[in-house]
PDB file of C-alpha atoms in Angstrom:
ATOM      1  CA  ILE X1441     -12.476 -17.992  26.997  1.00  0.00           C
ATOM      2  CA  ASN X1442     -15.041 -18.489  29.750  1.00  0.00           C
ATOM      3  CA  GLN X1443     -12.686 -20.753  31.724  1.00  0.00           C
ATOM      4  CA  THR X1444      -9.597 -18.558  31.340  1.00  0.00           C
ATOM      5  CA  TRP X1445     -11.335 -15.215  31.892  1.00  0.00           C
ATOM      6  CA  PRO X1446     -14.686 -15.751  33.686  1.00  0.00           C
ATOM      7  CA  LEU X1447     -15.527 -12.039  33.461  1.00  0.00           C
ATOM      8  CA  PHE X1448     -16.239 -12.558  29.734  1.00  0.00           C
ATOM      9  CA  GLU X1449     -19.260 -14.303  28.268  1.00  0.00           C
ATOM     10  CA  THR X1450     -19.448 -15.794  24.776  1.00  0.00           C
ATOM     11  CA  SER X1451     -22.198 -16.449  22.254  1.00  0.00           C
ATOM     12  CA  LEU X1452     -21.968 -18.467  19.038  1.00  0.00           C
ATOM     13  CA  GLU X1453     -23.391 -17.660  15.581  1.00  0.00           C
ATOM     14  CA  VAL X1454     -25.133 -14.375  16.377  1.00  0.00           C
ATOM     15  CA  PRO X1455     -26.724 -12.450  13.463  1.00  0.00           C
ATOM     16  CA  LEU X1456     -25.016  -9.092  12.998  1.00  0.00           C
ATOM     17  CA  ARG X1457     -28.426  -7.369  12.864  1.00  0.00           C
ATOM     18  CA  ASN X1458     -28.872  -8.494  16.495  1.00  0.00           C
ATOM     19  CA  LEU X1459     -25.582  -6.891  17.512  1.00  0.00           C
ATOM     20  CA  PHE X1460     -25.509  -3.543  15.731  1.00  0.00           C
ATOM     21  CA  PRO X1461     -28.036  -0.955  14.515  1.00  0.00           C
ATOM     22  CA  GLU X1462     -28.663  -0.838  10.763  1.00  0.00           C
ATOM     23  CA  PRO X1463     -25.765   0.977   9.071  1.00  0.00           C
ATOM     24  CA  ASP X1464     -26.272   3.999   6.811  1.00  0.00           C
ATOM     25  CA  ASN X1465     -23.521   2.769   4.494  1.00  0.00           C
ATOM     26  CA  ARG X1466     -25.118   0.765   1.658  1.00  0.00           C
ATOM     27  CA  GLY X1467     -21.991  -1.359   1.324  1.00  0.00           C
ATOM     28  CA  LEU X1468     -22.395  -2.620   4.897  1.00  0.00           C
ATOM     29  CA  LYS X1469     -26.164  -3.206   4.870  1.00  0.00           C
ATOM     30  CA  HIS X1470     -25.939  -6.587   3.125  1.00  0.00           C
ATOM     31  CA  ILE X1471     -23.480  -8.080   5.628  1.00  0.00           C
ATOM     32  CA  TRP X1472     -25.494  -6.549   8.496  1.00  0.00           C
ATOM     33  CA  LYS X1473     -28.722  -8.079   7.211  1.00  0.00           C
ATOM     34  CA  HIS X1474     -27.420 -11.524   6.190  1.00  0.00           C
ATOM     35  CA  GLY X1475     -24.143 -12.025   8.081  1.00  0.00           C
ATOM     36  CA  SER X1476     -23.381 -13.443  11.488  1.00  0.00           C
ATOM     37  CA  ALA X1477     -20.557 -13.399  13.994  1.00  0.00           C
ATOM     38  CA  ASP X1478     -19.043 -16.810  14.761  1.00  0.00           C
ATOM     39  CA  VAL X1479     -18.080 -15.967  18.349  1.00  0.00           C
ATOM     40  CA  VAL X1480     -19.198 -12.833  20.197  1.00  0.00           C
ATOM     41  CA  VAL X1481     -17.321 -11.945  23.378  1.00  0.00           C
ATOM     42  CA  ARG X1482     -19.009  -9.621  25.887  1.00  0.00           C
ATOM     43  CA  ARG X1483     -17.927  -8.104  29.161  1.00  0.00           C
ATOM     44  CA  ASN X1484     -20.614  -6.654  31.428  1.00  0.00           C
ATOM     45  CA  GLY X1485     -23.067  -7.040  28.544  1.00  0.00           C
ATOM     46  CA  LYS X1486     -20.973  -4.903  26.155  1.00  0.00           C
ATOM     47  CA  ILE X1487     -19.504  -6.453  22.995  1.00  0.00           C
ATOM     48  CA  VAL X1488     -15.727  -6.452  23.291  1.00  0.00           C
ATOM     49  CA  CYS X1489     -14.660  -8.641  20.389  1.00  0.00           C
ATOM     50  CA  ILE X1490     -15.908 -10.808  17.548  1.00  0.00           C
ATOM     51  CA  ILE X1491     -13.795 -13.837  16.689  1.00  0.00           C
ATOM     52  CA  GLU X1492     -14.004 -15.275  13.179  1.00  0.00           C
ATOM     53  CA  PRO X1493     -12.159 -18.583  12.761  1.00  0.00           C
ATOM     54  CA  GLY X1494     -12.212 -19.937   9.232  1.00  0.00           C
ATOM     55  CA  GLY X1495     -10.568 -21.897   6.494  1.00  0.00           C
ATOM     56  CA  SER X1496      -8.487 -20.774   3.557  1.00  0.00           C
ATOM     57  CA  GLN X1497     -11.567 -19.461   1.691  1.00  0.00           C
ATOM     58  CA  HIS X1498     -11.459 -16.452   4.002  1.00  0.00           C
ATOM     59  CA  PHE X1499      -8.152 -15.492   2.412  1.00  0.00           C
ATOM     60  CA  THR X1500      -8.558 -16.749  -1.173  1.00  0.00           C
ATOM     61  CA  ASP X1501     -12.232 -16.454  -2.201  1.00  0.00           C
ATOM     62  CA  ASP X1502     -12.894 -12.896  -3.451  1.00  0.00           C
ATOM     63  CA  LYS X1503     -16.525 -12.831  -2.279  1.00  0.00           C
ATOM     64  CA  GLN X1504     -15.594 -14.117   1.182  1.00  0.00           C
ATOM     65  CA  VAL X1505     -12.712 -11.641   1.464  1.00  0.00           C
ATOM     66  CA  LYS X1506     -15.086  -8.749   0.651  1.00  0.00           C
ATOM     67  CA  ASN X1507     -17.648  -9.945   3.179  1.00  0.00           C
ATOM     68  CA  ASP X1508     -14.950 -10.294   5.840  1.00  0.00           C
ATOM     69  CA  LYS X1509     -13.800  -6.713   5.140  1.00  0.00           C
ATOM     70  CA  ARG X1510     -17.378  -5.481   5.440  1.00  0.00           C
ATOM     71  CA  LYS X1511     -17.795  -7.304   8.740  1.00  0.00           C
ATOM     72  CA  TYR X1512     -14.532  -5.801   9.982  1.00  0.00           C
ATOM     73  CA  MET X1513     -15.672  -2.288   8.984  1.00  0.00           C
ATOM     74  CA  LEU X1514     -19.050  -2.761  10.688  1.00  0.00           C
ATOM     75  CA  CYS X1515     -17.293  -3.822  13.884  1.00  0.00           C
ATOM     76  CA  LYS X1516     -14.819  -0.958  13.658  1.00  0.00           C
ATOM     77  CA  GLN X1517     -17.634   1.597  13.335  1.00  0.00           C
ATOM     78  CA  HIS X1518     -18.998   0.365  16.659  1.00  0.00           C
ATOM     79  CA  GLY X1519     -15.677   0.154  18.492  1.00  0.00           C
ATOM     80  CA  VAL X1520     -15.603  -3.660  18.487  1.00  0.00           C
ATOM     81  CA  ARG X1521     -12.482  -5.652  17.656  1.00  0.00           C
ATOM     82  CA  CYS X1522     -12.846  -8.280  14.917  1.00  0.00           C
ATOM     83  CA  LEU X1523     -10.257 -11.041  15.107  1.00  0.00           C
ATOM     84  CA  HIS X1524      -9.979 -13.251  11.991  1.00  0.00           C
ATOM     85  CA  LEU X1525      -8.065 -16.482  12.550  1.00  0.00           C
ATOM     86  CA  MET X1526      -7.259 -19.278  10.153  1.00  0.00           C
ATOM     87  CA  ASN X1527      -8.253 -22.682  11.549  1.00  0.00           C
ATOM     88  CA  GLY X1528      -4.765 -24.115  11.064  1.00  0.00           C
ATOM     89  CA  VAL X1529      -3.235 -21.284  13.070  1.00  0.00           C
ATOM     90  CA  VAL X1530      -5.641 -21.770  15.971  1.00  0.00           C
ATOM     91  CA  ASN X1531      -5.008 -25.515  16.075  1.00  0.00           C
ATOM     92  CA  GLY X1532      -1.243 -25.006  16.040  1.00  0.00           C
ATOM     93  CA  LEU X1533      -1.062 -22.622  18.995  1.00  0.00           C
ATOM     94  CA  SER X1534      -0.118 -23.679  22.481  1.00  0.00           C
ATOM     95  CA  ASN X1535      -2.456 -22.662  25.303  1.00  0.00           C
ATOM     96  CA  ARG X1536      -0.011 -19.944  26.309  1.00  0.00           C
ATOM     97  CA  GLN X1537       0.191 -18.533  22.745  1.00  0.00           C
ATOM     98  CA  TRP X1538      -3.598 -18.686  22.395  1.00  0.00           C
ATOM     99  CA  ARG X1539      -4.115 -16.798  25.683  1.00  0.00           C
ATOM    100  CA  LYS X1540      -1.591 -14.141  24.615  1.00  0.00           C
ATOM    101  CA  LEU X1541      -3.226 -13.642  21.208  1.00  0.00           C
ATOM    102  CA  LEU X1542      -6.747 -13.612  22.553  1.00  0.00           C
ATOM    103  CA  GLY X1543      -5.847 -11.553  25.620  1.00  0.00           C
ATOM    104  CA  GLY X1544      -4.453  -8.846  23.343  1.00  0.00           C
ATOM    105  CA  ALA X1545      -7.760  -8.704  21.497  1.00  0.00           C
ATOM    106  CA  LEU X1546      -9.838  -8.676  24.669  1.00  0.00           C
ATOM    107  CA  PHE X1547      -7.886  -6.306  26.900  1.00  0.00           C
ATOM    108  CA  ARG X1548      -6.111  -3.863  24.572  1.00  0.00           C
ATOM    109  CA  PRO X1549      -7.996  -0.637  23.714  1.00  0.00           C
ATOM    110  CA  VAL X1550      -9.621  -0.777  20.249  1.00  0.00           C
ATOM    111  CA  ASP X1551      -7.502   2.058  18.836  1.00  0.00           C
ATOM    112  CA  GLN X1552      -4.316   0.115  19.731  1.00  0.00           C
ATOM    113  CA  TYR X1553      -5.419  -3.146  18.150  1.00  0.00           C
TER     114      TYR X1553
END
């Protein structure tokens, strides 16, 4: 990301409580308190997108699926895109496909994502 679009900066494994204020929604408090974002993408210091690569457990394990939904909802409340990608998909993309997918998440307005 940093090489393709130098106007963005990335951080790895950032606790969600360091990104967002504590939510009022009880269902989101647990993920806010204990969860983290794998990759945080910022532009001019503002969070633009969170990228969550993962294995099949993100699509098959009920607990993981619920936590991913909570993370998505927390991001959505704050106008931040949350892009979940399966590891096999990421590894199978060409550079051009990867830039197109990621560029859509980084440059498209949140309400169009």
